[in-house]
Amino acid sequence: MKVQEAEIARRERELIATVLKQAEIERQRIETLASAERQRSITEAEGRASAIRAQGEAEAEIIFKKGEAEAKAMNVKAEAFQEYNQAAVLDKLITGLPEVVRALSEPLSKVDKVTIVSTGNGDAAGAYKLTGDITKIAAQVPALFEALSGMQMSELLSKVRLIGDKAPRPEQPLAGKS
């Protein structure tokens, strides 16, 4: 019986060594593979998150730089407008005067023919009266200018010299010096 018991114990140890050890080795292999897959997934997710974060930061930087450039351009324009404010107003108003006169005279351009009836009374009669009326219409332009700008045309024109004096002048070489 001792031989039989020894054989059973030997077989048991052999089964443990072959079956259980193999199962333990397989379990460890599966755990190692699962751990590696888990780590790979984490690393990929962190990489994607980092790429998205970097792209967002780059886009934000572009938006910031664009806004900063636009703000600088607006500041430059504002400084230029402040510096040349009177000149700009003068330029806009003076260059707009022909359009104002054109608008004032447009009704006259639609007149097909003029019949002058003169009684002979008054300082001007006939064709002289017509040209006098047109002159009076044109004489209203400075009053219109004053109403639009809040400044008399003569006052603005008197400042033209002042505007020119504020502009920086280029240095001129002195004659006779080498």
PDB file of C-alpha atoms in Angstrom:
ATOM      1  CA  MET A   1       0.000   0.000   0.000  1.00  0.00           C
ATOM      2  CA  LYS A   2       2.848   2.270   0.612  1.00  0.00           C
ATOM      3  CA  VAL A   3       3.895   1.972  -2.977  1.00  0.00           C
ATOM      4  CA  GLN A   4       0.425   2.824  -4.126  1.00  0.00           C
ATOM      5  CA  GLU A   5       0.214   5.866  -1.863  1.00  0.00           C
ATOM      6  CA  ALA A   6       3.599   7.000  -3.020  1.00  0.00           C
ATOM      7  CA  GLU A   7       2.476   6.605  -6.644  1.00  0.00           C
ATOM      8  CA  ILE A   8      -0.691   8.649  -5.941  1.00  0.00           C
ATOM      9  CA  ALA A   9       1.362  11.386  -4.270  1.00  0.00           C
ATOM     10  CA  ARG A  10       3.787  11.380  -7.169  1.00  0.00           C
ATOM     11  CA  ARG A  11       0.933  11.653  -9.694  1.00  0.00           C
ATOM     12  CA  GLU A  12      -0.598  14.456  -7.676  1.00  0.00           C
ATOM     13  CA  ARG A  13       2.657  16.352  -7.643  1.00  0.00           C
ATOM     14  CA  GLU A  14       3.057  15.706 -11.385  1.00  0.00           C
ATOM     15  CA  LEU A  15      -0.457  17.047 -12.061  1.00  0.00           C
ATOM     16  CA  ILE A  16       0.240  20.106  -9.917  1.00  0.00           C
ATOM     17  CA  ALA A  17       3.510  20.654 -11.720  1.00  0.00           C
ATOM     18  CA  THR A  18       2.072  20.246 -15.205  1.00  0.00           C
ATOM     19  CA  VAL A  19      -1.519  21.512 -15.001  1.00  0.00           C
ATOM     20  CA  LEU A  20      -1.583  24.065 -12.166  1.00  0.00           C
ATOM     21  CA  LYS A  21       1.784  25.589 -12.983  1.00  0.00           C
ATOM     22  CA  GLN A  22       0.754  25.937 -16.641  1.00  0.00           C
ATOM     23  CA  ALA A  23      -2.526  27.566 -15.553  1.00  0.00           C
ATOM     24  CA  GLU A  24      -0.594  29.976 -13.290  1.00  0.00           C
ATOM     25  CA  ILE A  25       1.836  30.812 -16.104  1.00  0.00           C
ATOM     26  CA  GLU A  26      -1.094  31.420 -18.510  1.00  0.00           C
ATOM     27  CA  ARG A  27      -2.850  33.619 -15.924  1.00  0.00           C
ATOM     28  CA  GLN A  28       0.299  35.719 -15.497  1.00  0.00           C
ATOM     29  CA  ARG A  29       0.717  35.981 -19.279  1.00  0.00           C
ATOM     30  CA  ILE A  30      -2.911  37.177 -19.687  1.00  0.00           C
ATOM     31  CA  GLU A  31      -2.505  39.683 -16.845  1.00  0.00           C
ATOM     32  CA  THR A  32       0.705  41.022 -18.389  1.00  0.00           C
ATOM     33  CA  LEU A  33      -0.968  41.394 -21.811  1.00  0.00           C
ATOM     34  CA  ALA A  34      -3.998  43.120 -20.251  1.00  0.00           C
ATOM     35  CA  SER A  35      -1.737  45.477 -18.296  1.00  0.00           C
ATOM     36  CA  ALA A  36       0.246  46.302 -21.448  1.00  0.00           C
ATOM     37  CA  GLU A  37      -2.992  46.946 -23.422  1.00  0.00           C
ATOM     38  CA  ARG A  38      -4.299  49.143 -20.607  1.00  0.00           C
ATOM     39  CA  GLN A  39      -1.049  51.145 -20.549  1.00  0.00           C
ATOM     40  CA  ARG A  40      -1.130  51.474 -24.358  1.00  0.00           C
ATOM     41  CA  SER A  41      -4.719  52.809 -24.216  1.00  0.00           C
ATOM     42  CA  ILE A  42      -3.802  55.306 -21.495  1.00  0.00           C
ATOM     43  CA  THR A  43      -0.741  56.489 -23.425  1.00  0.00           C
ATOM     44  CA  GLU A  44      -2.764  56.917 -26.648  1.00  0.00           C
ATOM     45  CA  ALA A  45      -5.519  58.827 -24.819  1.00  0.00           C
ATOM     46  CA  GLU A  46      -2.960  61.102 -23.163  1.00  0.00           C
ATOM     47  CA  GLY A  47      -1.342  61.686 -26.571  1.00  0.00           C
ATOM     48  CA  ARG A  48      -4.680  62.593 -28.186  1.00  0.00           C
ATOM     49  CA  ALA A  49      -5.538  64.903 -25.274  1.00  0.00           C
ATOM     50  CA  SER A  50      -2.136  66.554 -25.522  1.00  0.00           C
ATOM     51  CA  ALA A  51      -2.537  67.054 -29.285  1.00  0.00           C
ATOM     52  CA  ILE A  52      -6.027  68.549 -28.849  1.00  0.00           C
ATOM     53  CA  ARG A  53      -4.740  70.831 -26.073  1.00  0.00           C
ATOM     54  CA  ALA A  54      -1.790  71.953 -28.218  1.00  0.00           C
ATOM     55  CA  GLN A  55      -4.072  72.643 -31.199  1.00  0.00           C
ATOM     56  CA  GLY A  56      -6.469  74.642 -29.006  1.00  0.00           C
ATOM     57  CA  GLU A  57      -3.603  76.657 -27.554  1.00  0.00           C
ATOM     58  CA  ALA A  58      -2.240  77.353 -31.054  1.00  0.00           C
ATOM     59  CA  GLU A  59      -5.667  78.492 -32.272  1.00  0.00           C
ATOM     60  CA  ALA A  60      -6.080  80.708 -29.191  1.00  0.00           C
ATOM     61  CA  GLU A  61      -2.625  82.202 -29.819  1.00  0.00           C
ATOM     62  CA  ILE A  62      -3.578  82.951 -33.441  1.00  0.00           C
ATOM     63  CA  ILE A  63      -6.810  84.635 -32.334  1.00  0.00           C
ATOM     64  CA  PHE A  64      -4.932  86.619 -29.687  1.00  0.00           C
ATOM     65  CA  LYS A  65      -2.215  87.744 -32.134  1.00  0.00           C
ATOM     66  CA  LYS A  66      -4.819  88.726 -34.736  1.00  0.00           C
ATOM     67  CA  GLY A  67      -6.773  90.735 -32.157  1.00  0.00           C
ATOM     68  CA  GLU A  68      -3.579  92.353 -30.930  1.00  0.00           C
ATOM     69  CA  ALA A  69      -2.594  93.333 -34.484  1.00  0.00           C
ATOM     70  CA  GLU A  70      -6.071  94.755 -35.170  1.00  0.00           C
ATOM     71  CA  ALA A  71      -5.924  96.751 -31.921  1.00  0.00           C
ATOM     72  CA  LYS A  72      -2.506  98.150 -32.863  1.00  0.00           C
ATOM     73  CA  ALA A  73      -3.802  99.116 -36.308  1.00  0.00           C
ATOM     74  CA  MET A  74      -6.789 100.844 -34.723  1.00  0.00           C
ATOM     75  CA  ASN A  75      -4.473 102.718 -32.338  1.00  0.00           C
ATOM     76  CA  VAL A  76      -2.319 103.855 -35.247  1.00  0.00           C
ATOM     77  CA  LYS A  77      -5.428 105.068 -37.096  1.00  0.00           C
ATOM     78  CA  ALA A  78      -6.714 106.818 -33.978  1.00  0.00           C
ATOM     79  CA  GLU A  79      -3.370 108.568 -33.480  1.00  0.00           C
ATOM     80  CA  ALA A  80      -3.318 109.605 -37.130  1.00  0.00           C
ATOM     81  CA  PHE A  81      -6.879 110.924 -36.899  1.00  0.00           C
ATOM     82  CA  GLN A  82      -6.018 112.879 -33.745  1.00  0.00           C
ATOM     83  CA  GLU A  83      -2.884 114.280 -35.291  1.00  0.00           C
ATOM     84  CA  TYR A  84      -4.498 115.260 -38.561  1.00  0.00           C
ATOM     85  CA  ASN A  85      -8.045 115.836 -37.315  1.00  0.00           C
ATOM     86  CA  GLN A  86      -8.425 119.378 -38.640  1.00  0.00           C
ATOM     87  CA  ALA A  87      -6.810 118.480 -41.936  1.00  0.00           C
ATOM     88  CA  ALA A  88      -9.065 115.447 -42.298  1.00  0.00           C
ATOM     89  CA  VAL A  89     -12.205 117.493 -41.569  1.00  0.00           C
ATOM     90  CA  LEU A  90     -11.101 120.163 -44.000  1.00  0.00           C
ATOM     91  CA  ASP A  91     -10.327 117.573 -46.666  1.00  0.00           C
ATOM     92  CA  LYS A  92     -13.671 115.781 -46.257  1.00  0.00           C
ATOM     93  CA  LEU A  93     -15.712 118.965 -46.261  1.00  0.00           C
ATOM     94  CA  ILE A  94     -13.887 120.709 -49.086  1.00  0.00           C
ATOM     95  CA  THR A  95     -13.822 117.627 -51.309  1.00  0.00           C
ATOM     96  CA  GLY A  96     -17.523 117.120 -50.603  1.00  0.00           C
ATOM     97  CA  LEU A  97     -18.490 120.674 -51.618  1.00  0.00           C
ATOM     98  CA  PRO A  98     -18.722 119.931 -55.365  1.00  0.00           C
ATOM     99  CA  GLU A  99     -21.237 117.186 -54.605  1.00  0.00           C
ATOM    100  CA  VAL A 100     -23.266 119.597 -52.446  1.00  0.00           C
ATOM    101  CA  VAL A 101     -23.248 122.239 -55.197  1.00  0.00           C
ATOM    102  CA  ARG A 102     -24.187 119.563 -57.734  1.00  0.00           C
ATOM    103  CA  ALA A 103     -27.153 118.543 -55.566  1.00  0.00           C
ATOM    104  CA  LEU A 104     -28.213 122.181 -55.183  1.00  0.00           C
ATOM    105  CA  SER A 105     -28.049 122.820 -58.906  1.00  0.00           C
ATOM    106  CA  GLU A 106     -29.648 119.550 -60.032  1.00  0.00           C
ATOM    107  CA  PRO A 107     -33.189 120.979 -60.161  1.00  0.00           C
ATOM    108  CA  LEU A 108     -31.925 123.630 -62.605  1.00  0.00           C
ATOM    109  CA  SER A 109     -30.518 120.923 -64.882  1.00  0.00           C
ATOM    110  CA  LYS A 110     -34.027 119.557 -65.359  1.00  0.00           C
ATOM    111  CA  VAL A 111     -35.301 122.857 -66.708  1.00  0.00           C
ATOM    112  CA  ASP A 112     -35.965 122.436 -70.432  1.00  0.00           C
ATOM    113  CA  LYS A 113     -36.343 126.099 -71.320  1.00  0.00           C
ATOM    114  CA  VAL A 114     -36.563 129.420 -69.530  1.00  0.00           C
ATOM    115  CA  THR A 115     -38.919 132.211 -70.448  1.00  0.00           C
ATOM    116  CA  ILE A 116     -37.938 135.557 -68.957  1.00  0.00           C
ATOM    117  CA  VAL A 117     -40.655 138.110 -68.377  1.00  0.00           C
ATOM    118  CA  SER A 118     -39.273 141.424 -67.265  1.00  0.00           C
ATOM    119  CA  THR A 119     -41.267 144.419 -66.124  1.00  0.00           C
ATOM    120  CA  GLY A 120     -38.190 146.583 -66.015  1.00  0.00           C
ATOM    121  CA  ASN A 121     -38.550 147.348 -62.301  1.00  0.00           C
ATOM    122  CA  GLY A 122     -35.699 146.831 -59.852  1.00  0.00           C
ATOM    123  CA  ASP A 123     -31.923 146.710 -60.054  1.00  0.00           C
ATOM    124  CA  ALA A 124     -31.718 143.681 -62.294  1.00  0.00           C
ATOM    125  CA  ALA A 125     -34.058 142.615 -64.987  1.00  0.00           C
ATOM    126  CA  GLY A 126     -34.242 139.791 -67.493  1.00  0.00           C
ATOM    127  CA  ALA A 127     -31.209 137.536 -67.900  1.00  0.00           C
ATOM    128  CA  TYR A 128     -29.301 139.549 -65.305  1.00  0.00           C
ATOM    129  CA  LYS A 129     -31.904 138.574 -62.711  1.00  0.00           C
ATOM    130  CA  LEU A 130     -31.477 134.863 -63.552  1.00  0.00           C
ATOM    131  CA  THR A 131     -27.696 134.910 -63.137  1.00  0.00           C
ATOM    132  CA  GLY A 132     -28.122 136.875 -59.904  1.00  0.00           C
ATOM    133  CA  ASP A 133     -30.438 134.174 -58.539  1.00  0.00           C
ATOM    134  CA  ILE A 134     -27.956 131.424 -59.436  1.00  0.00           C
ATOM    135  CA  THR A 135     -25.206 133.399 -57.703  1.00  0.00           C
ATOM    136  CA  LYS A 136     -27.382 133.648 -54.588  1.00  0.00           C
ATOM    137  CA  ILE A 137     -27.865 129.861 -54.633  1.00  0.00           C
ATOM    138  CA  ALA A 138     -24.085 129.329 -54.833  1.00  0.00           C
ATOM    139  CA  ALA A 139     -23.566 131.873 -52.038  1.00  0.00           C
ATOM    140  CA  GLN A 140     -25.557 129.596 -49.724  1.00  0.00           C
ATOM    141  CA  VAL A 141     -22.826 126.930 -49.829  1.00  0.00           C
ATOM    142  CA  PRO A 142     -20.724 128.511 -47.010  1.00  0.00           C
ATOM    143  CA  ALA A 143     -23.832 128.697 -44.792  1.00  0.00           C
ATOM    144  CA  LEU A 144     -24.523 125.025 -45.537  1.00  0.00           C
ATOM    145  CA  PHE A 145     -20.885 124.225 -44.735  1.00  0.00           C
ATOM    146  CA  GLU A 146     -21.238 126.051 -41.407  1.00  0.00           C
ATOM    147  CA  ALA A 147     -24.423 124.162 -40.583  1.00  0.00           C
ATOM    148  CA  LEU A 148     -22.729 120.808 -41.325  1.00  0.00           C
ATOM    149  CA  SER A 149     -19.409 121.472 -39.598  1.00  0.00           C
ATOM    150  CA  GLY A 150     -20.374 123.927 -36.859  1.00  0.00           C
ATOM    151  CA  MET A 151     -17.508 126.144 -37.994  1.00  0.00           C
ATOM    152  CA  GLN A 152     -17.442 129.114 -40.316  1.00  0.00           C
ATOM    153  CA  MET A 153     -15.671 128.392 -43.570  1.00  0.00           C
ATOM    154  CA  SER A 154     -13.502 131.499 -43.147  1.00  0.00           C
ATOM    155  CA  GLU A 155     -12.447 130.292 -39.679  1.00  0.00           C
ATOM    156  CA  LEU A 156     -11.506 126.854 -41.003  1.00  0.00           C
ATOM    157  CA  LEU A 157      -9.602 128.308 -43.934  1.00  0.00           C
ATOM    158  CA  SER A 158      -7.692 130.613 -41.555  1.00  0.00           C
ATOM    159  CA  LYS A 159      -6.457 127.463 -39.752  1.00  0.00           C
ATOM    160  CA  VAL A 160      -5.041 125.905 -42.899  1.00  0.00           C
ATOM    161  CA  ARG A 161      -1.713 127.589 -42.222  1.00  0.00           C
ATOM    162  CA  LEU A 162      -1.746 126.248 -38.646  1.00  0.00           C
ATOM    163  CA  ILE A 163      -2.360 122.715 -39.870  1.00  0.00           C
ATOM    164  CA  GLY A 164       0.618 122.957 -42.200  1.00  0.00           C
ATOM    165  CA  ASP A 165       2.825 124.354 -39.426  1.00  0.00           C
ATOM    166  CA  LYS A 166       2.236 121.301 -37.230  1.00  0.00           C
ATOM    167  CA  ALA A 167       3.493 118.887 -39.871  1.00  0.00           C
ATOM    168  CA  PRO A 168       7.154 117.881 -39.431  1.00  0.00           C
ATOM    169  CA  ARG A 169       9.392 119.469 -42.003  1.00  0.00           C
ATOM    170  CA  PRO A 170      12.274 117.611 -43.627  1.00  0.00           C
ATOM    171  CA  GLU A 171      15.684 118.897 -42.700  1.00  0.00           C
ATOM    172  CA  GLN A 172      17.275 120.922 -45.463  1.00  0.00           C
ATOM    173  CA  PRO A 173      21.055 120.954 -45.881  1.00  0.00           C
ATOM    174  CA  LEU A 174      22.611 124.334 -45.232  1.00  0.00           C
ATOM    175  CA  ALA A 175      23.959 125.985 -48.393  1.00  0.00           C
ATOM    176  CA  GLY A 176      27.705 126.507 -48.520  1.00  0.00           C
ATOM    177  CA  LYS A 177      28.562 123.876 -45.859  1.00  0.00           C
ATOM    178  CA  SER A 178      30.463 120.753 -46.809  1.00  0.00           C
TER     179      SER A 178
END
